[in-house]
């Protein structure tokens, strides 16, 4: 008998229950008022920040951030960079990128998270190997909580997705909080 | 008291083959390192307080715990069906699914996948299942270089120690302890114990391994049957790096980690980090549903004793555990004795009920490392009846003759005493002498290490029995 059948048989012998359906989960909505404000507050708590819109050019603050960076890898048409992704780009080669600029699929107000899928990232390591990330997010794509987030269609379409809630962090040594553990050192969101 | 940064780190329990682990002996050494013990206690209590603060922010908290518990109960009842559903969906997405009866088979499957790809280096994100199976040791014997990428886990790897906690593996170490390890192993500056510096040293020294690794490995916090996906929660982003940089991604996960649908995932993600670290969510909550372009993904579903536990009504609820560590953070014994004192992969309250299931004789002392105060049960996000199971283990051990000699002698003497009400009453009524000495002798003697750190309540001047006899039996007589 294969291990698979051995395990499944053993489990089936252990469980003889009347068929039931799994519990259904309510959405626990409270109010969708000021959802963008709530998102901002949660994101800041997780160590991320929001880039304001500029007066004449809305992307002014994004561009200021990028001004001193050597290698910029945007995968959005709104921002110009100098490290285009091609079919030859390998995941590891993104290690020298200073800034990645990516559009998120959606945001979650409860936790200040943004969802980056393999379709947003093109190469998944773009979400982790650059030193910093700038994320473009359409504020109408912010949902109230994680129940809404997991009801989104993306999860059944992509092969990879992650909820990013601020930059990478660790508190493994004496509980001291460090931003920029293994992944990015900073994460800024820009609403457009 | 000695300065925290000057005090040497107390080491964990001494492991002598299959001999019962002496948790108490190791705990006493931890307590004796008073500065370490105090830091440890404070740090974990801080996590517990943060958890409470988060809990109060969520009005539906208790409802979420009920749901989480119900979802897990339901899933365990239909585990085989959900595992098959997961396998079907994952396979359809292009994932290779493997099944392993035990640790050895799991290690072999992983070895074989690595061999097929001629993989010599593996970057790995933290996995308690990997620890449970001694995977790293196995692969290293096979000539594969394994690098842990989680900071806490890397510290423990470099110091040749096991993780002392499921969420914060190096929580028992000070910054100086870490600095000493990094100085020896990573060529860090001598005496530099700045935490930012130390974290940066790890980042810079681990990165080249990640970039050049042949394979990456992660554990799995949840498997979603409906979509065939693996969900991993980390703060450092190391799971995403390990899985997305090398061409080969291997997942090793216990069969009990499965849940039916995406809607259920929301419940657990809302509870997990809030219970673990008191943060609303981990920095990264990652979802692997299929291999990436030009990549390959394997999932190894590991039983290793889980299906046996499933058949045991009393200990089955232990399979609901989502490894948040909240029960450890709140446990007064864990906070004061340090995770390494348990000498087992899983420490603290959850360790007390899981470990004897793996090896009853070796871990027979663990179920006694609890005050049965029930705090663990109160904080557990999936409502595992931890303290009841700890108690059940004590009964099981007594039945199976797995109590140590000292426990047997005390239980027998006290048992005889309690079994005879008259003998018991005489014993405590024999006036000052017996009152003072008898319970004292019973509790504070060399046989009972329990009593050493504890005080029994002082005996009442008058026993209930004699008070009742005086006031009521007389009265009852009068009333007749
Ligand atoms: S037993 Fe409960 S509290 Fe303890 S680690 Fe598991 S889920 Fe968390």
XYZ file of C-alpha atoms in Angstrom, chain A residues 3-4 6-8 10-12 14-15 17-26 28 45-46 91-92 95 110-111 113 124-125 128-129 131 146-147 150 155-185, chain B residues 5 43 60 63 70-71 74 76-84 87 93 99-101 105 149-152 168 174-175 195-196 200 202-204 207 211 226 235-236 240-241 244-245 262-267 270 274 280-291 307-308 310-311:
136
model
C 1.871 5.859 2.066
C -0.899 7.971 0.662
C -2.056 4.085 4.312
C -2.524 7.570 5.769
C -5.951 8.144 4.228
C -5.948 5.341 8.917
C -7.647 8.731 9.015
C -10.901 7.306 7.669
C -10.321 7.271 13.058
C -13.156 9.490 11.872
C -18.804 11.141 11.798
C -22.154 12.060 10.374
C -21.602 14.296 7.357
C -21.725 17.993 8.259
C -20.851 21.125 6.337
C -18.096 23.437 7.495
C -19.251 26.568 9.377
C -20.004 29.565 7.195
C -18.155 32.704 8.178
C -19.896 36.082 8.430
C -18.170 41.058 10.332
C 1.195 51.057 12.434
C 2.812 48.245 10.458
C 14.793 36.203 -9.932
C 18.185 36.594 -8.215
C 19.197 41.943 -5.802
C -8.166 46.317 8.868
C -4.490 45.458 8.634
C -2.086 45.273 3.853
C 8.046 37.496 -7.673
C 11.358 38.465 -6.103
C 11.492 41.231 -1.699
C 14.971 41.699 -3.117
C 15.913 47.642 -0.829
C -9.637 40.152 5.813
C -12.987 38.467 5.214
C -10.173 36.483 0.963
C -6.908 33.847 -5.082
C -8.429 31.530 -7.649
C -6.586 33.066 -10.590
C -2.948 33.442 -9.637
C -0.207 31.008 -8.705
C 1.317 33.330 -6.130
C 0.153 36.298 -4.084
C 1.108 37.898 -0.791
C -0.427 40.389 1.565
C 2.350 42.854 2.395
C 1.742 44.840 5.566
C 4.551 47.369 5.685
C 8.230 46.506 5.131
C 9.935 43.351 6.388
C 10.526 43.334 10.130
C 11.919 41.264 12.971
C 12.001 41.465 16.737
C 13.920 38.260 17.309
C 16.690 39.791 19.431
C 15.481 40.998 22.839
C 12.221 42.109 21.241
C 13.829 45.157 19.600
C 11.859 46.029 16.467
C 13.926 46.249 13.280
C 12.415 47.280 9.955
C 14.209 45.730 7.027
C 14.922 42.160 8.092
C 15.314 39.954 5.003
C 12.939 41.679 2.608
C 12.556 45.377 1.815
C 13.654 48.116 4.219
C 24.588 41.483 29.464
C 9.498 39.645 27.135
C -16.008 39.615 17.510
C -16.867 34.569 17.999
C -15.514 24.650 14.912
C -13.755 24.846 11.569
C -15.116 19.847 11.312
C -10.484 16.905 11.492
C -13.680 14.869 11.150
C -13.358 14.917 7.363
C -9.607 15.178 7.123
C -9.218 12.494 4.474
C -11.734 14.171 2.157
C -10.097 17.568 2.499
C -6.618 16.179 1.937
C -7.824 14.525 -1.258
C -4.232 17.081 -3.621
C -2.221 23.705 -10.613
C 2.724 11.757 1.256
C 4.958 10.759 4.155
C 3.971 8.350 6.942
C 9.942 8.962 4.942
C 16.818 32.315 6.860
C 14.688 33.426 9.811
C 16.852 35.533 12.144
C 15.887 33.716 15.350
C 10.459 33.513 18.688
C 20.313 38.371 25.180
C 21.874 40.643 22.577
C 20.667 44.849 17.836
C 20.471 46.749 14.527
C 22.181 43.647 9.548
C 22.543 38.329 9.417
C 20.824 40.057 6.472
C 24.104 40.611 4.654
C 21.594 37.083 1.233
C 20.774 34.269 -4.252
C -10.647 24.592 -2.061
C 7.539 38.887 9.313
C 10.923 38.877 7.655
C 8.925 34.510 0.016
C 12.628 34.858 -0.644
C 10.800 32.621 -5.073
C 14.541 32.937 -5.631
C -10.723 30.686 1.598
C -13.477 32.136 3.809
C -12.084 30.049 6.683
C -8.584 31.309 6.060
C -9.752 34.817 7.023
C -10.706 33.600 10.507
C -7.212 37.379 11.922
C -2.776 38.776 17.122
C -2.807 42.662 13.622
C -1.145 40.494 10.969
C 2.331 39.257 10.047
C 4.213 41.561 7.666
C 3.864 38.911 4.960
C 0.957 36.507 4.537
C 1.925 34.563 1.466
C -0.087 32.311 -0.751
C 1.493 29.645 -2.967
C -1.002 28.005 -5.280
C 1.245 26.752 -8.048
C 4.799 26.861 -9.337
C -3.403 10.008 12.326
C -2.771 7.983 15.481
C -6.727 11.554 15.544
C -8.043 8.195 16.726
